[in-house]
Short mmCIF file of C-alpha atoms in Angstrom, two decimals:
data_model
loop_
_atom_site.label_atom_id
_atom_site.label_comp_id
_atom_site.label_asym_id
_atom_site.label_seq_id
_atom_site.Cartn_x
_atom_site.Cartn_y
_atom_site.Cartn_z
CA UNK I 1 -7.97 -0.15 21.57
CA UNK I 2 -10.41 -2.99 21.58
CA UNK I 3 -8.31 -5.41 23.95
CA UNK I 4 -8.58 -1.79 26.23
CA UNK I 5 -12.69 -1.66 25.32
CA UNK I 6 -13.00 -5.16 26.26
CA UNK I 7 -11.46 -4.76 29.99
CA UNK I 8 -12.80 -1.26 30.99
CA UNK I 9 -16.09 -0.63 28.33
CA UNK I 10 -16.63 1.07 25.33
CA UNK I 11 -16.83 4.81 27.36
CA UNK I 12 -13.60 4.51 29.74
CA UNK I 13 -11.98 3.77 26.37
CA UNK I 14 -13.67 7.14 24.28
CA UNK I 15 -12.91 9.17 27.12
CA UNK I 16 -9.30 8.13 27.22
CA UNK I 17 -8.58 8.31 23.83
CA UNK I 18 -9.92 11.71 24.24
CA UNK I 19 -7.48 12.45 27.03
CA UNK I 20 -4.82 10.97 25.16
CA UNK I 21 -5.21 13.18 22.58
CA UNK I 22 -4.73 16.07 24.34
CA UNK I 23 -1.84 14.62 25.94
CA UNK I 24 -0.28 14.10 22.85
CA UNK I 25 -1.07 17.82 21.50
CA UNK I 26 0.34 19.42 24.53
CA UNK I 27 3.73 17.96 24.25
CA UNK I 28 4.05 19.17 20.43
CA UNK I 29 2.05 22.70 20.76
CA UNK I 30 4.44 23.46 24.01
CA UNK I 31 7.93 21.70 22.39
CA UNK I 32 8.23 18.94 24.71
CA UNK I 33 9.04 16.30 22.70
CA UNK I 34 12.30 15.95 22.12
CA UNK I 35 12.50 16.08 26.26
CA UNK I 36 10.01 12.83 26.26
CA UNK I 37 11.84 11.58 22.87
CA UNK I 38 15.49 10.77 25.13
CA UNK I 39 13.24 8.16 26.90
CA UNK I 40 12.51 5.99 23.97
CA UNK I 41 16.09 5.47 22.04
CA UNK I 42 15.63 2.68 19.09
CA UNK I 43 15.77 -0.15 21.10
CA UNK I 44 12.79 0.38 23.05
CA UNK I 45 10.36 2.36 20.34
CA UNK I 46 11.26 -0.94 18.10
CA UNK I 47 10.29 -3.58 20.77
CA UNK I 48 7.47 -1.70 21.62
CA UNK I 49 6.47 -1.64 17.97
CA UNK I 50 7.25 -5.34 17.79
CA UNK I 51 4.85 -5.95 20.64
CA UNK I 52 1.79 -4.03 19.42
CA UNK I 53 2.18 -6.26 15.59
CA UNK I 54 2.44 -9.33 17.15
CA UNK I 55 -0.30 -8.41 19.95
CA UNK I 56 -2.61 -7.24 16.81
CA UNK I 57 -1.59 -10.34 15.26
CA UNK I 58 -3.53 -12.76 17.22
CA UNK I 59 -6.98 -10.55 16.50
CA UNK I 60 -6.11 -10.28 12.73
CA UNK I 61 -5.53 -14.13 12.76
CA UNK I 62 -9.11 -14.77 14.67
CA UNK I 63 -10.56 -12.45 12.33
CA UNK I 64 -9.31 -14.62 9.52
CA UNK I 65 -10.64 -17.68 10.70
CA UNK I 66 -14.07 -16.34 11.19
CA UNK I 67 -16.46 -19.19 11.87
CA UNK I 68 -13.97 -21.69 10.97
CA UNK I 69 -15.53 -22.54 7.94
CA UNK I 70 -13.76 -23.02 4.81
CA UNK I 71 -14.90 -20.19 3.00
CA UNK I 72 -14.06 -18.23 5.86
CA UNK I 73 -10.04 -19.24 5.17
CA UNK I 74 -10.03 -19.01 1.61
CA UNK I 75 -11.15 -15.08 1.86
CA UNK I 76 -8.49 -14.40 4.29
CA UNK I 77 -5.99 -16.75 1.88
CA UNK I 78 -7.22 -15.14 -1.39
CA UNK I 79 -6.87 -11.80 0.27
CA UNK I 80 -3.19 -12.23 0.99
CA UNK I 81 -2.37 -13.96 -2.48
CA UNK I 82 -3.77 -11.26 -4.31
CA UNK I 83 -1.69 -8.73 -2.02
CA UNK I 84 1.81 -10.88 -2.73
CA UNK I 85 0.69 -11.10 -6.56
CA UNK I 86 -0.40 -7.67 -7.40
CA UNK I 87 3.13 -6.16 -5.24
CA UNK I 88 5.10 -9.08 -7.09
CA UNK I 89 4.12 -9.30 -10.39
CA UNK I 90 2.55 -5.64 -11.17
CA UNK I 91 4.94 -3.41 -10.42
CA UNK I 92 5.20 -1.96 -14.03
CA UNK I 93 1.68 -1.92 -14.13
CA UNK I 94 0.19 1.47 -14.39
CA UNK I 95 3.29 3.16 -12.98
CA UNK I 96 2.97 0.88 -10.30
CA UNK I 97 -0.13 1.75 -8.92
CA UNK I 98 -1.53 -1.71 -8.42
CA UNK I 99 1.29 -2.63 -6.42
CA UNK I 100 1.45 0.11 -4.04
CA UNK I 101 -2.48 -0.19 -3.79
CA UNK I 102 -2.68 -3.79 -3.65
CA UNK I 103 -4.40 -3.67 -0.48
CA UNK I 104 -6.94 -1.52 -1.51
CA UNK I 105 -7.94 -3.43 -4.67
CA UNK I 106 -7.29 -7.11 -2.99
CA UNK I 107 -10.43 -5.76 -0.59
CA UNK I 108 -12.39 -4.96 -3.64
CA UNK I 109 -12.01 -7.79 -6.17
CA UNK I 110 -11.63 -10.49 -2.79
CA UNK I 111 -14.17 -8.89 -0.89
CA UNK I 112 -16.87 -7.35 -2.74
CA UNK I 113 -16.02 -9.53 -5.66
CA UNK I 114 -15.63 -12.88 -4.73
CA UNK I 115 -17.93 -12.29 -1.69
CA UNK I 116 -20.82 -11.22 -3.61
CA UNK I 117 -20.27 -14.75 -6.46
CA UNK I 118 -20.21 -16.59 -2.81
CA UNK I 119 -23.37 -14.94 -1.10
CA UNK I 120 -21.73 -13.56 1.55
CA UNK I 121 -21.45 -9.69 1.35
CA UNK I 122 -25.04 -8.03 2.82
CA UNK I 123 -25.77 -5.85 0.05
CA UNK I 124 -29.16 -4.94 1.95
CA UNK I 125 -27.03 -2.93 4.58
CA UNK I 126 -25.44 -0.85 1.50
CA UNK I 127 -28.66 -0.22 -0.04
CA UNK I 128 -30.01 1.09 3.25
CA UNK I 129 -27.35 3.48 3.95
CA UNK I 130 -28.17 7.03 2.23
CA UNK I 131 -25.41 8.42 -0.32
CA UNK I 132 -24.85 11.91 1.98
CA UNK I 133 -25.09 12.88 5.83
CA UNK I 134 -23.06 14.46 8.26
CA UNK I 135 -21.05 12.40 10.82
CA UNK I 136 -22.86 12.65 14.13
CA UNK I 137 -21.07 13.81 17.33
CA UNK I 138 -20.42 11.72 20.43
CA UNK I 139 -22.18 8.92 18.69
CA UNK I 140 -20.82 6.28 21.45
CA UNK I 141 -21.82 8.80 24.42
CA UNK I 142 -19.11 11.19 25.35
CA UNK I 143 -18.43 13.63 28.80
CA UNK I 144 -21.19 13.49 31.15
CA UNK I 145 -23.19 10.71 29.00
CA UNK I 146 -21.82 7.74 28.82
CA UNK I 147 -17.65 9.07 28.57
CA UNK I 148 -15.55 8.06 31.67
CA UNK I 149 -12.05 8.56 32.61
CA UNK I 150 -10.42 6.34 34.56
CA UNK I 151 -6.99 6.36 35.15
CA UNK I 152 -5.69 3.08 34.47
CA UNK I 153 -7.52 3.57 30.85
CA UNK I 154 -5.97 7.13 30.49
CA UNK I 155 -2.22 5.92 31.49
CA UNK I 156 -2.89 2.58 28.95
CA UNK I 157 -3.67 4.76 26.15
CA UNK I 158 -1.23 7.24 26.87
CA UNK I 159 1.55 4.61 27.08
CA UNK I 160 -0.13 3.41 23.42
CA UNK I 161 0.19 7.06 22.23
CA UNK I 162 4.02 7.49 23.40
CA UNK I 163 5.01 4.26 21.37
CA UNK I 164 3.23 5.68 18.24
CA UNK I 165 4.49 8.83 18.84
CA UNK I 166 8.09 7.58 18.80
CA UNK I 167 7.51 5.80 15.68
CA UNK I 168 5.90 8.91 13.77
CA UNK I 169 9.28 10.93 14.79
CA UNK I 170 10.86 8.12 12.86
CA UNK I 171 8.73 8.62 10.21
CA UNK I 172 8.82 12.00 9.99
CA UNK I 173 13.21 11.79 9.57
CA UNK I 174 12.58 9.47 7.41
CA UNK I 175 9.82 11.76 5.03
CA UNK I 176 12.51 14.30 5.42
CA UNK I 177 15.63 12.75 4.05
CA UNK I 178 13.22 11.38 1.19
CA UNK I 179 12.39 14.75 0.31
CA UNK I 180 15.74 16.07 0.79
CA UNK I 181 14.61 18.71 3.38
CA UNK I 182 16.53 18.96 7.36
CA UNK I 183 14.99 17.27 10.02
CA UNK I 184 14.35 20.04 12.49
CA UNK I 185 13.04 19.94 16.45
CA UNK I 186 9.91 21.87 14.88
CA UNK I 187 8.98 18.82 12.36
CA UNK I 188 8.48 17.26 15.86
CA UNK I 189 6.51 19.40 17.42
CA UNK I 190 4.22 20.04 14.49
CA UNK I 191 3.47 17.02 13.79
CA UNK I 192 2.98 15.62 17.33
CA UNK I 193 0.98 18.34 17.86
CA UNK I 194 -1.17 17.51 14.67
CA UNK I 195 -1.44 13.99 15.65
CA UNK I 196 -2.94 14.72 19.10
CA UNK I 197 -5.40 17.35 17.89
CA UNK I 198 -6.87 14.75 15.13
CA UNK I 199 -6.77 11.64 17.84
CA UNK I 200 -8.95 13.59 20.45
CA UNK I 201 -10.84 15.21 17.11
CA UNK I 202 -11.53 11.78 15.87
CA UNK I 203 -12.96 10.41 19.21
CA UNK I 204 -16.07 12.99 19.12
CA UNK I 205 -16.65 11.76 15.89
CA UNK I 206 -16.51 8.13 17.54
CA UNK I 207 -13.27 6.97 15.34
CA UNK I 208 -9.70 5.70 16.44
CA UNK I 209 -6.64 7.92 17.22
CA UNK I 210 -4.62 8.93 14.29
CA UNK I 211 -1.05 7.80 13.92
CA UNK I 212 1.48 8.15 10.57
CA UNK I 213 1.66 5.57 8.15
CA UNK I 214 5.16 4.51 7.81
CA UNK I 215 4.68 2.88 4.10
CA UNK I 216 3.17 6.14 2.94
CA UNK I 217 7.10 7.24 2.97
CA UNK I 218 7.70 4.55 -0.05
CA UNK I 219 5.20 6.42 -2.05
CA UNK I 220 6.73 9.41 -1.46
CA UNK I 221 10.42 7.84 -2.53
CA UNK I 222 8.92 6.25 -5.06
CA UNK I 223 7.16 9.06 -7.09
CA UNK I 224 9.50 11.81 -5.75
CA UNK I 225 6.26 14.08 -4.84
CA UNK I 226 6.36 15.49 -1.55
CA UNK I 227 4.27 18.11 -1.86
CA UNK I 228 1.75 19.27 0.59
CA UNK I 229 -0.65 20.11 -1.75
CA UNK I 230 -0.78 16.49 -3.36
CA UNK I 231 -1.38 15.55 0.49
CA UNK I 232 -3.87 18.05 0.88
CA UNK I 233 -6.00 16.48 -2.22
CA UNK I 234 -5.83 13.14 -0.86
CA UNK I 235 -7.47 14.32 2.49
CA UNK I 236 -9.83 15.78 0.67
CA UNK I 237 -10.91 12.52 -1.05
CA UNK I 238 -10.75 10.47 2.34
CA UNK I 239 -12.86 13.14 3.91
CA UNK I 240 -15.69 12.72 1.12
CA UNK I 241 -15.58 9.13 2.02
CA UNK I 242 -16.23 9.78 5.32
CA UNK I 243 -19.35 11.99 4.16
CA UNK I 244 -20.44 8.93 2.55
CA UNK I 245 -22.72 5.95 4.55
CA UNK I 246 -22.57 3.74 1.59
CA UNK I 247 -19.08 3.70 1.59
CA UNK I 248 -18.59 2.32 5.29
CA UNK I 249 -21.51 0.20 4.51
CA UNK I 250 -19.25 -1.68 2.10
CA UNK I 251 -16.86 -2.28 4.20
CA UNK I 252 -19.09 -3.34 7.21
CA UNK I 253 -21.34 -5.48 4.68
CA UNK I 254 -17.89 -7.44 3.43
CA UNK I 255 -17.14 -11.08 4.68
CA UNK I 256 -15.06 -10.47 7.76
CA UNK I 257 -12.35 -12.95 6.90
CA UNK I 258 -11.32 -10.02 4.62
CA UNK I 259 -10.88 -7.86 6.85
CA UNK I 260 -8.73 -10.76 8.89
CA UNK I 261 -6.53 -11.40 6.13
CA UNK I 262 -5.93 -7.66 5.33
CA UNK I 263 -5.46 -7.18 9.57
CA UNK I 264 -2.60 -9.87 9.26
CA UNK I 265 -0.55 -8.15 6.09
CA UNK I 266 -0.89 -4.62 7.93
CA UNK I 267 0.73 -6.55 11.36
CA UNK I 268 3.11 -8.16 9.63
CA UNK I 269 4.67 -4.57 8.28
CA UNK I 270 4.41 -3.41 12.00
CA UNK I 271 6.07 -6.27 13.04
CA UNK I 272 8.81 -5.24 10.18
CA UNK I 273 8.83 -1.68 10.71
CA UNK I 274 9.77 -2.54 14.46
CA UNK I 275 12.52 -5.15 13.73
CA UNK I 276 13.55 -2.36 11.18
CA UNK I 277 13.97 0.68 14.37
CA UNK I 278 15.45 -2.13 15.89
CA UNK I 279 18.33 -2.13 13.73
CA UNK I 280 19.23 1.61 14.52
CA UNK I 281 20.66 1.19 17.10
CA UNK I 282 24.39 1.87 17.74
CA UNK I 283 26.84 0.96 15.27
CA UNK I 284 23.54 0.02 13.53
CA UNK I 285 22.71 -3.07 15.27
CA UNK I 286 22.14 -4.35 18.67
CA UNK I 287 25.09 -4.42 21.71
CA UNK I 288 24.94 -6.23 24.54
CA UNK I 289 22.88 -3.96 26.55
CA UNK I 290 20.19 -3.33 23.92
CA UNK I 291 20.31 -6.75 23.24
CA UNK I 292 19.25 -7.45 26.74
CA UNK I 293 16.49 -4.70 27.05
CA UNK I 294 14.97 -5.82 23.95
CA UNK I 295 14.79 -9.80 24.36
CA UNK I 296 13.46 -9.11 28.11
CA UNK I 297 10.99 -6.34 27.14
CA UNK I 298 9.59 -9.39 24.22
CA UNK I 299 9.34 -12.19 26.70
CA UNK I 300 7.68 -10.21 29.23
CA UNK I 301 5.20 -8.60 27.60
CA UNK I 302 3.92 -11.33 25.52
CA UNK I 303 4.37 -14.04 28.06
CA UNK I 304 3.07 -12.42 31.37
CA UNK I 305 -0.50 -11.85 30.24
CA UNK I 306 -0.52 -15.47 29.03
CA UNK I 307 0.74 -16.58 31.95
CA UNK I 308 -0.91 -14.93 34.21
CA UNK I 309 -4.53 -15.84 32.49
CA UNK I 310 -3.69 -19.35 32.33
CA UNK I 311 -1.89 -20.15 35.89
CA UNK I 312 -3.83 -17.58 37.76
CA UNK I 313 -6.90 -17.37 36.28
CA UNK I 314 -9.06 -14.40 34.76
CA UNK I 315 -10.86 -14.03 37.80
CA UNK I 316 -8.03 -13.58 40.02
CA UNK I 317 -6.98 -10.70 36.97
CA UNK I 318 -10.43 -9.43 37.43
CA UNK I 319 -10.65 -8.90 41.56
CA UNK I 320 -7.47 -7.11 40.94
CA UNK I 321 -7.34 -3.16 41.24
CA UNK I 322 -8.06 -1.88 37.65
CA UNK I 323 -4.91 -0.64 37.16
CA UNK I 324 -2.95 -3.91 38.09
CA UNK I 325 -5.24 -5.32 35.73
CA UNK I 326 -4.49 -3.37 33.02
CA UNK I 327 -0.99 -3.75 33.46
CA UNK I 328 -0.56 -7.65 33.82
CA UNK I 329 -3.02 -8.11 30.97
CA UNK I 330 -1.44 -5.78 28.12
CA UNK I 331 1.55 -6.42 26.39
CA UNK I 332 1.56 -3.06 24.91
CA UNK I 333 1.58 -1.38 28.44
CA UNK I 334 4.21 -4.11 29.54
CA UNK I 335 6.47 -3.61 27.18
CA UNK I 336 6.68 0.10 27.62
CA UNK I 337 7.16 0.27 31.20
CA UNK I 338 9.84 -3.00 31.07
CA UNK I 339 11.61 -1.25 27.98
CA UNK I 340 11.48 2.08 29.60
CA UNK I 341 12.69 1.32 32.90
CA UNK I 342 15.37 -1.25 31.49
CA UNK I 343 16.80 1.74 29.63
CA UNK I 344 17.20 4.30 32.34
CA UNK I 345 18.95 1.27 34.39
CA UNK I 346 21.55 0.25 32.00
CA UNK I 347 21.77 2.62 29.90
CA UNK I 348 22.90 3.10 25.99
CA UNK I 349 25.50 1.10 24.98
CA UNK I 350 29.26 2.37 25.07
CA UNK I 351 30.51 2.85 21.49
CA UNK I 352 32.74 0.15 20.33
CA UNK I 353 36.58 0.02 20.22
CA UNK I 354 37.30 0.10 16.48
CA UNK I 355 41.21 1.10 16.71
CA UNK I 356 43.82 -1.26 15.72
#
């Protein structure tokens, strides 16, 4: 979303995160999806995932260098060691919870820590910031003040939103084999339906669209708890969070090089969960036509923009029609109409010959 808020502005990107959203809803609340779903086999969802964690990448890396100072890279360094050391080395810990909330506490000890010793986290922000308060609506403008809807935008995030969505119904097979319950067409809709209705939900309240969390399903195979109601409490937690300034404060207040370093683990596991759908394809690997569609779909969409910024210039990408624009400058978008359109050409792959 911010590559998108950098190109078209801070409202064309509300507004079509907002239409998105309802995009997304309207495909699971009127069963659609598993008409859409035939479009994005393994080979594409998994290149497309590919491309967004290696797109993310190169923001989560410029996070982590920060200023360039050397502070700035030992943050984002000590960030990531804690991370490997805590998953590593305490997984009997506490029933494992350090290592499955390594993240969580590297943030805290690294960034609150360690950034308070070194001067750098701006405790005046926190302190300013009341314990309690509402979240305010539209707080980045919204329709008729400030919102706009253009359609380049809208058809950007809404090839963003079919790429997550093709991941979640991953996810979702995956949460049910876990928990030893049938995958049905209605776990589809349900969910995709859920998803939509808390993306456009979350863009009043001026936050990002809501996706699943693919390493949540390790939790859930780890502790064998499944249960709704467990989920339920959790949500309840987060939402008290979000009731609470002082606890965005803290994370606004910390060194950003944290943030960097914490960007770069999270697109690295994208990057893994991609190569990972990848994998599922026929005869669980790639064939010769998948092959093709997914090394073609990678070079394209994370070579053209660079090309195209470097030989033709960003001004030439800027006097261009917006949606032109959009499209030669976003790997994301590239890689879902190359992958899409390389499928319905060639095709699956036929099964292979295993007699004799």
């Amino acid at each position: 979303m911010a590559p998108l808020a950098t190109q078209v502005g801070a409202g064309a990107m509300w507004g079509a995160v907002f239409v998105g959203g309802l995009a997304e809803a309207s495909l699971g609340g009127l069963r659609l999806v598993g008409r859409v779903r035939r479009f994005f086999p393994p080979v594409v969802c998994g290149t497309v995932i590919v491309v967004i964690g290696l797109a993310l990448g190169q923001v989560a890396v410029r996070l982590s260098i920060g200023a360039g100072r050397v502070i700035d890279l030992a943050f984002a360094l000590g960030v990531v060691a804690t991370v490997l050391t805590l998953q590593l080395g305490a997984r009997e810990v506490l029933g494992g919870i350090l290592a499955r909330g390594a993240i969580f506490v590297s943030i805290w000890v690294v960034g609150l820590g360690l950034g308070s010793v070194a001067g750098e986290v701006e405790w005046s922000l926190v302190a300013s910031r009341p314990w309690l308060a509402w979240p305010q609506l539209f707080p980045y403008g919204g329709p008729g003040f400030g919102w706009e809807f253009p359609l380049a935008a809208v058809l950007v995030v809404l090839a963003a939103y079919l790429g997550s969505m093709v991941e979640s119904l991953g996810d979702y097979a995956a949460t049910c084999e876990v928990a030893g319950v049938a995958y049905r067409e209605r776990h589809m809709n349900r969910g995709i339906l859920a998803e939509g209705l808390g993306s456009a939900f979350a863009s009043v309240l001026g936050a990002l669209p809501c996706t699943s969390y693919t390493q949540n399903i390790g939790i859930i195979a780890t502790t064998r708890v499944a249960s709704r109601f467990v989920v339920q409490i959790a949500a309840g937690v987060l939402l008290l969070y979000g009731l609470c300034p002082k606890f965005g404060a803290l994370l606004v207040a910390m060194p950003r090089p944290v943030l960097g370093g914490v960007f770069v683990l999270i697109c690295g596991s994208i990057v893994v969960a991609g190569l990972r759908l990848l994998g599922q394809g026929a005869d669980g690997g790639l064939g010769e036509r998948q092959a093709l569609i997914a090394g073609t779909t990678l070079v394209l969409a994370l070579a053209a923009p660079v090309v195209v910024e470097r030989v033709l210039g960003p001004e030439w990408l800027a006097a261009r029609p917006a949606a032109l624009s959009l499209v030669l400058g976003n790997s994301v978008v590239l890689a879902v109409l190359v992958g899409v359109t390389l499928q319905v050409l060639l095709g699956p792959d036929r099964p292979l010959d295993r007699r004799g």
